[in-house]
Amino acid sequence: MIGDDLRAEFHRLFAAMAKIGATPAGGVRRLTGTPEDGVARDLLAETFTAAGAEAIADTVGNQFGLFRLPGAGDTAVLCGSHLDSQPTGGKFDGTYGVLAALVAAQAVQARLAAEGRTASHHLAVVNWTNEEGARFQPSLTGSSVFIGSLTAEAALALADGDGVTLGAALDAIGWRRHGALPVRPVRAVELHVEQGAVLETAGVPIGLVTGAWATRKLCLAFIGEPSHTGPTPMARRQDALRAAARAIEALYGIVEADGKGAHASAARLTIAPNSPNVVASEVRVWFELRHPEQPVVDDMAERFLAAATAAVAPLGVAVETAIDERRPALPFDAAGVETVRAAAASLGLAATEMMTVAGHDVLALQRKMPGTLIFVPSEGLSHNEREFTKAADLDRGLDVLAETLWRMVTAANV
């Protein structure tokens, strides 16, 4: 279904996008609202227009390339991912899903014309704003605004570590717009590199994602008091950083002792006043807990909060919960899984059922419409410049996506 010309176009676009924000180690640094993000968005918009799609962007910068298909009414299938990255991000994460959606949409359009067919739904290719949550928290920002679980006003007011808001950052690169998708979305599809080793280990080219792990994200503020690191007696110190260290160890201790396969992290800290000669007076730590079963995450999180509070109490440091974000364990739409399974089988490709541990925009969208997530193998580390997926695997995923979209847009009910 994907002709040689479109396949070559995909790889050309992918190489061009990888140069925007490229790092010496082969990854990308393209944080939301930075000049690099603006250049990537500009390239995508130009490509939308060149492909005959209607280029649209909304108030939080979500980009849509609407392919109006013959016979379709006022509904559309959404397909895409994100162009923003982590500070030391890989060039495949997110970008693959956006560009594959663009080329797959063109393939569907060409097939309709060649076969003289009509469609039941239009196709809208999407670049969601701030999926990664690297510069602005929470992650999945644009997709959450799109489905109404986060207001545009709240999203635009999110501030980075320097106090710059998302609204100001989008204004600076010219991507705070006022458009809206003029068709009603009936389904969302996302193609992504796995970011794990399940497919690589199994030697299977396509992942049928049936559900997502439960996640609890906590930001705890440890409130102490500044004092001189030299003369202040140890017994009089209220050391917020020491308290944070105890809490971090408490989290890992619970996860390791339980042995239930949960994933945990303490990956970001902010320290005030952040001077080598002042005892830290306020430290914020971002914690995460993930597990396939919701009760396991809830139980571990509550035990962690209790353990952290008890561990820091002797230090005279207060603990406040600044952020408490819960993402429930969610199943993906069964009909979508079967459509991908059938698409892969029609192409002679093996596929296996699996769950996603990482969050993706389609998880946010799943709250309002059926969602479908497709994985291809990922080698090496994710959120790392050495992230890698073979060209052959990229091509197989592109083929499966195009066949999946063909089946969805030509079906009366999706």
Coordinates of C-alpha atoms in Angstrom, one line a residue:
M1 CA 0.0 0.0 0.0
I2 CA 2.9 2.3 0.7
G3 CA 4.6 3.0 -2.7
D4 CA 8.3 3.5 -3.1
D5 CA 7.8 7.2 -3.6
L6 CA 5.9 7.7 -0.3
R7 CA 8.3 5.4 1.6
A8 CA 11.2 7.5 0.3
E9 CA 9.4 10.6 1.3
F10 CA 8.9 9.3 4.9
H11 CA 12.6 8.6 5.3
R12 CA 13.5 12.0 3.8
L13 CA 11.1 13.8 6.2
F14 CA 12.4 11.7 9.1
A15 CA 16.0 12.6 8.4
A16 CA 15.1 16.3 8.0
M17 CA 13.2 16.4 11.3
A18 CA 16.1 14.6 13.1
K19 CA 18.4 17.6 12.2
I20 CA 16.2 20.0 14.1
G21 CA 17.6 20.2 17.6
A22 CA 20.1 17.4 16.8
T23 CA 22.6 16.6 19.5
P24 CA 26.2 15.4 19.0
A25 CA 25.3 11.9 20.3
G26 CA 22.6 11.4 17.6
G27 CA 19.5 12.4 19.5
V28 CA 17.4 15.5 19.6
R29 CA 16.8 18.3 22.1
R30 CA 13.5 19.9 21.1
L31 CA 11.6 21.1 24.2
T32 CA 8.2 22.5 23.8
G33 CA 8.0 26.2 22.9
T34 CA 11.7 26.5 22.1
P35 CA 13.0 27.8 18.7
E36 CA 13.8 24.2 17.7
D37 CA 10.2 23.3 18.4
G38 CA 9.1 26.2 16.2
V39 CA 11.3 25.1 13.3
A40 CA 9.9 21.6 13.5
R41 CA 6.3 22.9 13.6
D42 CA 7.0 25.1 10.6
L43 CA 8.4 22.1 8.6
L44 CA 5.3 20.0 9.5
A45 CA 2.9 22.7 8.5
E46 CA 4.6 23.2 5.2
T47 CA 4.5 19.5 4.6
F48 CA 0.8 19.4 5.4
T49 CA 0.1 22.1 2.8
A50 CA 2.3 20.4 0.2
A51 CA 0.5 17.2 0.7
G52 CA -2.9 18.8 0.1
A53 CA -4.0 18.8 3.8
E54 CA -5.7 21.7 5.6
A55 CA -3.2 23.0 8.1
I56 CA -4.8 24.0 11.4
A57 CA -3.5 24.8 14.9
D58 CA -5.4 25.6 18.1
T59 CA -4.8 27.9 21.1
V60 CA -2.4 25.5 22.8
G61 CA -0.5 24.8 19.6
N62 CA -1.9 21.4 18.7
Q63 CA -1.3 21.0 15.0
F64 CA -3.7 19.2 12.6
G65 CA -3.3 18.3 9.0
L66 CA -6.8 17.5 7.8
F67 CA -7.1 15.2 4.8
R68 CA -10.6 15.6 3.5
L69 CA -11.5 12.3 1.9
P70 CA -14.2 11.8 -0.7
G71 CA -17.6 10.7 0.6
A72 CA -16.8 11.4 4.3
G73 CA -19.2 13.6 6.3
D74 CA -18.3 15.5 9.4
T75 CA -16.2 12.9 11.2
A76 CA -12.6 12.0 11.3
V77 CA -10.0 9.5 12.5
L78 CA -7.2 11.2 14.4
C79 CA -3.7 9.8 13.9
G80 CA -0.4 11.2 15.2
S81 CA 1.9 11.7 18.1
H82 CA 4.3 14.5 19.1
L83 CA 7.4 16.4 18.0
D84 CA 8.7 17.6 21.4
S85 CA 11.4 15.7 23.1
Q86 CA 13.2 15.2 26.4
P87 CA 16.4 17.2 27.1
T88 CA 18.5 14.2 26.0
G89 CA 15.8 12.7 23.7
G90 CA 15.9 10.2 20.9
K91 CA 15.0 11.1 17.4
F92 CA 12.3 8.3 17.1
D93 CA 10.1 9.0 20.1
G94 CA 7.0 10.8 19.0
T95 CA 8.4 12.1 15.7
Y96 CA 8.0 8.6 14.1
G97 CA 4.3 8.6 14.9
V98 CA 3.6 12.1 13.4
L99 CA 5.5 11.5 10.1
A100 CA 4.2 8.0 9.7
A101 CA 0.7 9.3 10.1
L102 CA 1.3 11.9 7.5
V103 CA 2.6 9.5 4.9
A104 CA 0.0 6.8 5.7
A105 CA -2.8 9.4 5.2
Q106 CA -1.4 10.2 1.8
A107 CA -1.3 6.5 1.0
V108 CA -4.9 6.1 2.0
Q109 CA -5.9 9.1 -0.1
A110 CA -4.1 7.7 -3.1
R111 CA -5.7 4.3 -2.7
L112 CA -9.2 5.7 -2.5
A113 CA -8.5 7.6 -5.8
A114 CA -7.0 4.5 -7.5
E115 CA -9.9 2.3 -6.5
G116 CA -12.6 4.9 -7.0
R117 CA -13.7 4.4 -3.4
T118 CA -15.3 6.7 -0.9
A119 CA -14.6 7.0 2.8
S120 CA -16.8 7.2 5.8
H121 CA -14.4 9.4 7.7
H122 CA -11.8 12.0 7.0
L123 CA -8.2 11.7 8.4
A124 CA -6.6 14.2 10.7
V125 CA -2.8 13.9 11.3
V126 CA -1.8 15.5 14.6
N127 CA 1.2 16.8 16.5
W128 CA 0.1 17.2 20.1
T129 CA 1.7 19.9 22.2
N130 CA 4.0 19.1 25.1
E131 CA 3.5 15.3 25.3
E132 CA 6.8 14.8 27.1
G133 CA 6.2 17.2 30.0
A134 CA 9.9 17.9 30.0
R135 CA 9.7 21.7 30.1
F136 CA 6.1 22.1 31.3
Q137 CA 4.2 19.8 33.6
P138 CA 1.9 17.9 33.4
S139 CA 2.7 15.8 30.3
L140 CA 0.1 15.0 27.6
T141 CA -0.9 18.7 27.8
G142 CA -2.2 19.3 24.3
S143 CA -4.2 16.1 24.1
S144 CA -5.7 16.7 27.5
V145 CA -6.9 20.1 26.5
F146 CA -8.3 18.7 23.3
I147 CA -10.6 16.3 25.2
G148 CA -11.4 18.8 27.9
S149 CA -9.7 17.2 30.9
L150 CA -7.5 20.3 31.1
T151 CA -8.6 23.8 30.3
A152 CA -6.7 25.8 27.7
E153 CA -6.3 28.6 30.3
A154 CA -4.7 26.3 32.8
A155 CA -2.4 24.8 30.1
L156 CA -1.2 28.2 28.9
A157 CA -0.5 29.2 32.5
L158 CA 1.9 26.3 33.1
A159 CA 5.3 27.7 33.9
D160 CA 8.8 26.2 33.3
G161 CA 11.7 26.4 35.8
D162 CA 12.4 29.9 34.7
G163 CA 8.9 31.1 35.1
V164 CA 8.1 31.2 31.4
T165 CA 4.6 30.1 30.7
L166 CA 3.5 27.8 27.9
G167 CA 1.4 30.6 26.5
A168 CA 4.4 32.9 26.3
A169 CA 6.6 30.2 24.9
L170 CA 4.1 29.5 22.1
D171 CA 3.7 33.2 21.4
A172 CA 7.5 33.5 21.1
I173 CA 7.7 30.9 18.3
G174 CA 4.4 32.0 16.7
W175 CA 2.4 28.8 17.4
R176 CA -0.3 30.0 19.7
R177 CA -3.2 30.0 17.2
H178 CA -6.9 30.2 17.3
G179 CA -8.0 27.4 14.9
A180 CA -10.1 24.4 15.7
L181 CA -10.6 21.0 14.0
P182 CA -13.8 21.4 11.9
V183 CA -14.7 17.7 12.0
R184 CA -15.8 15.4 14.9
P185 CA -13.1 12.9 15.9
V186 CA -14.5 9.3 16.3
R187 CA -11.3 7.4 17.0
A188 CA -7.6 8.1 17.8
V189 CA -4.6 6.0 16.6
E190 CA -1.0 6.3 17.5
L191 CA 2.1 4.5 16.2
H192 CA 5.1 4.6 18.4
V193 CA 8.4 2.9 19.1
E194 CA 8.0 0.6 22.0
Q195 CA 10.6 2.2 24.4
G196 CA 11.1 -1.2 26.0
A197 CA 12.5 -4.6 25.0
V198 CA 9.5 -6.9 24.7
L199 CA 9.3 -6.9 20.9
E200 CA 13.0 -6.9 20.4
T201 CA 13.4 -9.9 22.8
A202 CA 10.5 -11.8 21.2
G203 CA 11.6 -11.0 17.6
V204 CA 8.1 -9.8 16.7
P205 CA 7.7 -6.8 14.5
I206 CA 4.3 -5.4 15.7
G207 CA 2.9 -4.8 19.2
L208 CA -0.8 -4.9 19.7
V209 CA -1.2 -2.7 22.8
T210 CA -4.2 -3.9 24.8
G211 CA -3.9 -1.6 27.8
A212 CA -1.7 0.8 29.9
W213 CA -0.1 0.4 33.3
A214 CA -1.5 2.4 36.2
T215 CA 0.6 5.4 37.2
R216 CA 0.8 7.7 40.2
K217 CA 2.9 10.9 39.9
L218 CA 3.7 12.8 43.1
C219 CA 5.6 16.0 43.6
L220 CA 6.5 16.4 47.3
A221 CA 7.8 19.6 48.8
F222 CA 10.1 19.3 51.8
I223 CA 10.0 22.5 53.8
G224 CA 12.9 23.2 56.2
E225 CA 14.8 26.4 57.1
P226 CA 17.9 28.0 55.5
S227 CA 21.0 28.2 57.7
H228 CA 24.8 28.4 57.4
T229 CA 26.4 25.0 56.5
G230 CA 29.3 25.9 58.7
P231 CA 28.5 27.2 62.1
T232 CA 24.9 26.0 62.4
P233 CA 24.8 23.1 64.9
M234 CA 23.6 19.8 63.3
A235 CA 20.8 19.4 65.9
R236 CA 19.4 22.9 64.9
R237 CA 19.3 22.3 61.2
Q238 CA 16.1 21.7 59.3
D239 CA 17.7 20.2 56.2
A240 CA 15.2 19.8 53.4
L241 CA 17.6 18.0 51.1
R242 CA 18.4 15.4 53.7
A243 CA 14.7 14.9 54.2
A244 CA 14.2 14.4 50.5
A245 CA 17.0 11.8 50.4
R246 CA 15.3 9.8 53.1
A247 CA 12.0 9.9 51.2
I248 CA 13.7 8.8 48.0
E249 CA 15.2 5.8 49.8
A250 CA 11.8 5.0 51.4
L251 CA 10.2 4.8 48.0
Y252 CA 12.8 2.4 46.5
G253 CA 12.8 0.4 49.7
I254 CA 9.1 -0.3 49.5
V255 CA 9.3 -1.3 45.8
E256 CA 12.2 -3.6 46.3
A257 CA 10.8 -5.2 49.4
D258 CA 7.4 -5.9 47.7
G259 CA 8.9 -7.5 44.7
K260 CA 5.7 -7.1 42.7
G261 CA 7.5 -5.7 39.6
A262 CA 6.5 -2.1 40.1
H263 CA 8.6 0.6 38.4
A264 CA 9.5 3.6 40.6
S265 CA 11.6 6.8 40.1
A266 CA 12.6 10.0 41.7
A267 CA 13.9 11.8 38.6
R268 CA 13.6 15.5 39.2
L269 CA 14.6 17.8 42.1
T270 CA 14.5 21.5 42.6
I271 CA 16.5 22.9 45.5
A272 CA 16.3 26.3 47.2
P273 CA 18.3 28.4 47.8
N274 CA 20.6 26.0 46.0
S275 CA 23.8 27.5 47.4
P276 CA 26.7 25.2 48.6
N277 CA 26.9 27.3 51.8
V278 CA 23.3 27.2 52.8
V279 CA 21.3 24.3 54.2
A280 CA 18.5 23.6 51.7
S281 CA 15.3 25.2 52.9
E282 CA 12.9 23.8 50.3
V283 CA 13.3 20.8 48.0
R284 CA 10.8 19.4 45.6
V285 CA 11.0 15.9 44.3
W286 CA 9.0 14.3 41.5
F287 CA 8.2 10.7 42.2
E288 CA 6.5 8.0 40.1
L289 CA 5.0 4.6 40.6
R290 CA 3.9 2.3 37.8
H291 CA 2.4 -1.1 37.8
P292 CA -0.2 -3.0 35.6
E293 CA -2.6 -3.3 38.5
Q294 CA -4.3 -0.2 40.0
P295 CA -4.6 -1.5 43.6
V296 CA -0.8 -2.2 43.7
V297 CA 0.0 1.4 42.7
D298 CA -2.5 2.8 45.1
D299 CA -1.3 0.7 48.0
M300 CA 2.4 1.4 47.4
A301 CA 1.7 5.2 47.0
E302 CA -0.1 5.4 50.3
R303 CA 2.5 3.4 52.1
F304 CA 5.2 5.6 50.6
L305 CA 3.6 8.8 51.7
A306 CA 3.3 7.5 55.2
A307 CA 6.8 6.2 55.3
A308 CA 8.2 9.5 53.9
T309 CA 6.4 11.6 56.5
A310 CA 7.7 9.3 59.3
A311 CA 11.2 9.3 57.9
V312 CA 11.6 13.1 57.8
A313 CA 9.7 13.9 61.0
P314 CA 12.8 13.7 63.2
L315 CA 14.5 16.3 61.0
G316 CA 11.9 19.0 61.8
V317 CA 11.1 19.2 58.1
A318 CA 7.5 19.5 56.9
V319 CA 6.2 17.5 53.9
E320 CA 3.6 18.9 51.5
T321 CA 2.0 17.2 48.5
A322 CA 2.3 19.7 45.6
I323 CA 1.1 17.5 42.8
D324 CA -0.8 14.2 42.9
E325 CA -1.6 12.9 39.4
R326 CA -3.3 9.6 39.0
R327 CA -3.5 7.8 35.6
P328 CA -5.6 4.7 35.9
A329 CA -4.9 1.4 34.3
L330 CA -6.8 1.5 31.1
P331 CA -7.7 -1.1 28.5
F332 CA -7.6 0.0 24.8
D333 CA -10.6 -0.5 22.6
A334 CA -10.8 -4.2 21.6
A335 CA -12.1 -3.5 18.1
G336 CA -9.1 -1.3 17.4
V337 CA -6.7 -4.1 18.6
E338 CA -8.5 -6.5 16.3
T339 CA -8.3 -4.1 13.4
V340 CA -4.5 -3.8 13.8
R341 CA -4.2 -7.6 14.2
A342 CA -6.0 -8.1 10.9
A343 CA -4.0 -5.4 9.2
A344 CA -0.7 -7.0 10.3
A345 CA -1.9 -10.5 9.3
S346 CA -2.9 -9.2 5.8
L347 CA 0.7 -8.0 5.4
G348 CA 2.1 -11.3 6.6
L349 CA 3.5 -9.7 9.8
A350 CA 3.5 -11.4 13.2
A351 CA 2.0 -9.4 16.1
T352 CA 1.8 -9.9 19.8
E353 CA -0.4 -8.4 22.5
M354 CA 1.3 -6.3 25.2
M355 CA 0.8 -3.4 27.5
T356 CA 2.3 0.1 27.5
V357 CA 4.2 1.2 30.6
A358 CA 4.8 4.7 29.2
G359 CA 2.2 7.3 28.8
H360 CA 1.1 8.4 25.3
D361 CA -1.4 11.0 24.0
V362 CA -3.8 8.3 22.9
L363 CA -4.2 7.5 26.6
A364 CA -5.6 10.9 27.2
L365 CA -7.8 10.8 24.1
Q366 CA -9.1 7.3 25.2
R367 CA -11.2 9.1 27.8
K368 CA -13.4 10.6 25.1
M369 CA -13.1 8.2 22.1
P370 CA -11.8 4.7 21.3
G371 CA -8.0 4.6 21.1
T372 CA -5.6 2.4 19.4
L373 CA -1.8 2.2 20.0
I374 CA 0.6 0.3 17.8
F375 CA 4.2 -0.5 18.7
V376 CA 7.3 -1.3 16.7
P377 CA 10.6 -2.7 18.2
S378 CA 12.9 -0.3 20.0
E379 CA 16.6 -1.1 20.6
G380 CA 18.7 0.6 23.2
L381 CA 17.4 3.0 25.8
S382 CA 14.5 5.3 25.5
H383 CA 14.5 9.0 26.5
N384 CA 18.2 8.7 25.5
E385 CA 20.2 9.9 22.5
R386 CA 21.1 6.3 21.7
E387 CA 17.4 5.3 21.1
F388 CA 17.2 3.3 17.9
T389 CA 14.8 1.5 15.7
K390 CA 15.8 -0.2 12.4
A391 CA 14.6 1.2 9.2
A392 CA 13.0 -2.1 8.3
D393 CA 10.9 -2.0 11.5
L394 CA 9.9 1.6 10.8
D395 CA 8.7 0.5 7.4
R396 CA 6.7 -2.4 8.8
G397 CA 5.0 -0.1 11.2
L398 CA 4.2 2.4 8.5
D399 CA 2.7 -0.4 6.4
V400 CA 0.5 -1.6 9.3
L401 CA -0.6 1.9 10.1
A402 CA -1.6 2.6 6.5
E403 CA -3.6 -0.6 6.3
T404 CA -5.2 0.1 9.7
L405 CA -6.2 3.6 8.8
W406 CA -7.6 2.3 5.4
R407 CA -9.8 -0.2 7.3
M408 CA -11.0 2.5 9.8
V409 CA -11.8 5.3 7.4
T410 CA -13.7 3.0 5.0
A411 CA -15.7 1.3 7.7
A412 CA -19.2 2.8 8.5
N413 CA -18.6 2.1 12.2
V414 CA -15.2 2.4 13.9

